[in-house]
Amino acid sequence: MEDLKKLMPKKLGFGCMRLPVVNGNTEEIDDAAFCRMIDAYIERGFLYFDTAYPYHNQKSEEAVRRCLVERYRRDQFFLADKMPVWLAKETADYQKLFDTQLARCGVEYFDFYLLHAMNRTRAAETEATGGFDFVQRMKTEGRIRHIGFSFHDSADALEEILKNHPEMEFVQLQINYYDWESENVQSRKCYEVAEKYGIPVIVMEPVKGGTLANMTGEPARILKELDGNVSYASYAIRYAASLPNVMLVLSGMSNEAQLMDNTSYMKDFVPLSGQEEAAISKVVEELSKMPTIACTKCRYCVAGCPKKIAIPEVFEDYNMTVQFGINETNRGSYARHTADAGKADDCIRCGKCEAQCPQHLQIRELLVKVSETFA
Ligand code: SF4
Ligand code: SF4
């Protein structure tokens, strides 16, 4: 199999899921700003763009066509797109979705194409409806150069997919230094499975949705002491890029400042030094000592809540504020988790959730804290 790592002159990919927008409207992409970002990115020698059907309420692919495809020769960039497998209810749907994506992007082929957001259940469904066969056929027909999948599940589930699908050439995983040893995300375990199967990794969420770009307290002091002139995000991106089986690290860049920062240290990428690695371990240790809510996300509490409060999710949002301070990222996350569900202050203190919680958390009292934090 071709060594995909050799195709990447630089290890930073441009994620097109948080593009600059006009008036805060996610569907109205700021083309002028996006064009300037693309120009600076390409001028600095980078070439990988990653979009997907649902990004920006289905407007990202068209923005990529306007700002990238119609302004650059096709051999000046790599374009990655993803099959929204959850929309393919029967085999014929794959072709319809794929043709829509080619048209939206204005291209004849994709350099990289992924089955989007796979997990154990979705892999079985995609198998049953012919999704794996479809992407292989598109590759044979020259519509896709390289096939892979993005993944959110346990390392065991990843191993099952890779065992059943040796045709997969790469996998996209959520890897960042905070989640490296996490039992939920299993970054390290998933990375090791990919390595075992000789499958290169594209990293998504290296900065944990922007979280690791914000530091307060002791973690901030540790990183500042290393070098006061570089961003916190730079350590997170370089951490992921330093892993030898990583072929690319995606960053969802939202403005020109982020792009200039990311490209400055990824242009001539230098892996983390021993001293930097030790500092990051210390940061993780400090973060784990902070007084967060010990929710294991088992979700036993959720079903019986009359106010439909997404208890584990809002606890996670609160934990992020404890570790990283209150900021736009965790405020946005809390807003999403309470958009179609109850807010922390909707709790009527019925206590049904606490009766279910194996961790014996005082959920009612904790929700008061959450509510005060995001008030
Ligand atoms: S105490 Fe609050 S959070 Fe718990 S079940 Fe009742 S309404 Fe929901
Ligand atoms: S039952 Fe307890 S530990 Fe489980 S998700 Fe709910 S609050 Fe978290």
XYZ file of N, CA, C and O and ligand atoms in Angstrom, residues 294-302 311-312 315 353 356-361 363, ligand 2:
88
model
N -16.957 14.338 39.439
C -16.489 12.993 39.075
C -17.573 12.179 38.372
O -17.879 11.040 38.753
N -18.159 12.754 37.350
C -19.195 12.049 36.578
C -18.520 11.147 35.558
O -17.608 11.568 34.857
N -18.982 9.894 35.474
C -18.356 8.943 34.545
C -19.115 8.847 33.222
O -18.801 8.014 32.383
N -20.137 9.683 33.068
C -20.941 9.714 31.833
C -21.673 8.398 31.560
O -21.862 8.002 30.413
N -22.050 7.698 32.625
C -22.770 6.435 32.418
C -24.195 6.692 31.910
O -24.817 5.825 31.329
N -24.712 7.882 32.183
C -26.010 8.346 31.700
C -27.213 7.667 32.385
O -28.335 7.791 31.902
N -27.006 6.951 33.472
C -28.151 6.325 34.159
C -29.146 7.377 34.649
O -30.317 7.111 34.818
N -28.641 8.575 34.890
C -29.483 9.622 35.474
C -30.407 10.292 34.457
O -31.376 10.950 34.830
N -30.097 10.143 33.184
C -30.730 11.000 32.179
C -32.185 10.630 31.878
O -33.066 11.498 31.833
N -27.519 15.914 31.859
C -26.707 16.052 33.072
C -25.205 15.784 32.821
O -24.367 16.637 33.144
N -24.813 14.642 32.234
C -23.366 14.435 32.051
C -22.709 15.466 31.152
O -21.568 15.854 31.377
N -22.276 18.714 33.074
C -21.182 18.526 34.049
C -19.822 18.635 33.351
O -18.886 19.228 33.866
N -32.762 11.645 39.553
C -31.435 11.368 38.985
C -30.494 10.816 40.050
O -29.729 9.884 39.795
N -30.361 7.212 40.815
C -29.776 6.354 39.773
C -28.256 6.425 39.707
O -27.629 5.625 39.021
N -27.663 7.409 40.365
C -26.237 7.700 40.112
C -25.316 6.760 40.894
O -25.238 6.820 42.126
N -24.568 5.886 40.198
C -23.674 4.965 40.910
C -22.513 5.676 41.597
O -21.871 5.108 42.482
N -22.262 6.923 41.200
C -21.170 7.679 41.842
C -21.672 8.470 43.056
O -20.901 9.190 43.695
N -22.959 8.350 43.351
C -23.587 9.059 44.474
C -23.318 10.560 44.431
O -23.033 11.192 45.450
N -23.387 11.101 43.237
C -23.163 12.543 43.111
C -24.397 13.295 43.580
O -25.526 12.848 43.352
N -26.360 15.527 42.552
C -26.604 16.162 41.254
C -27.340 17.494 41.414
O -27.009 18.486 40.754
S -25.579 8.798 36.791
Fe -24.023 10.031 37.844
S -22.091 9.375 36.960
Fe -23.697 8.614 35.618
S -23.927 10.224 34.069
Fe -25.380 10.699 35.663
S -24.300 12.099 37.038
Fe -22.774 11.114 35.761
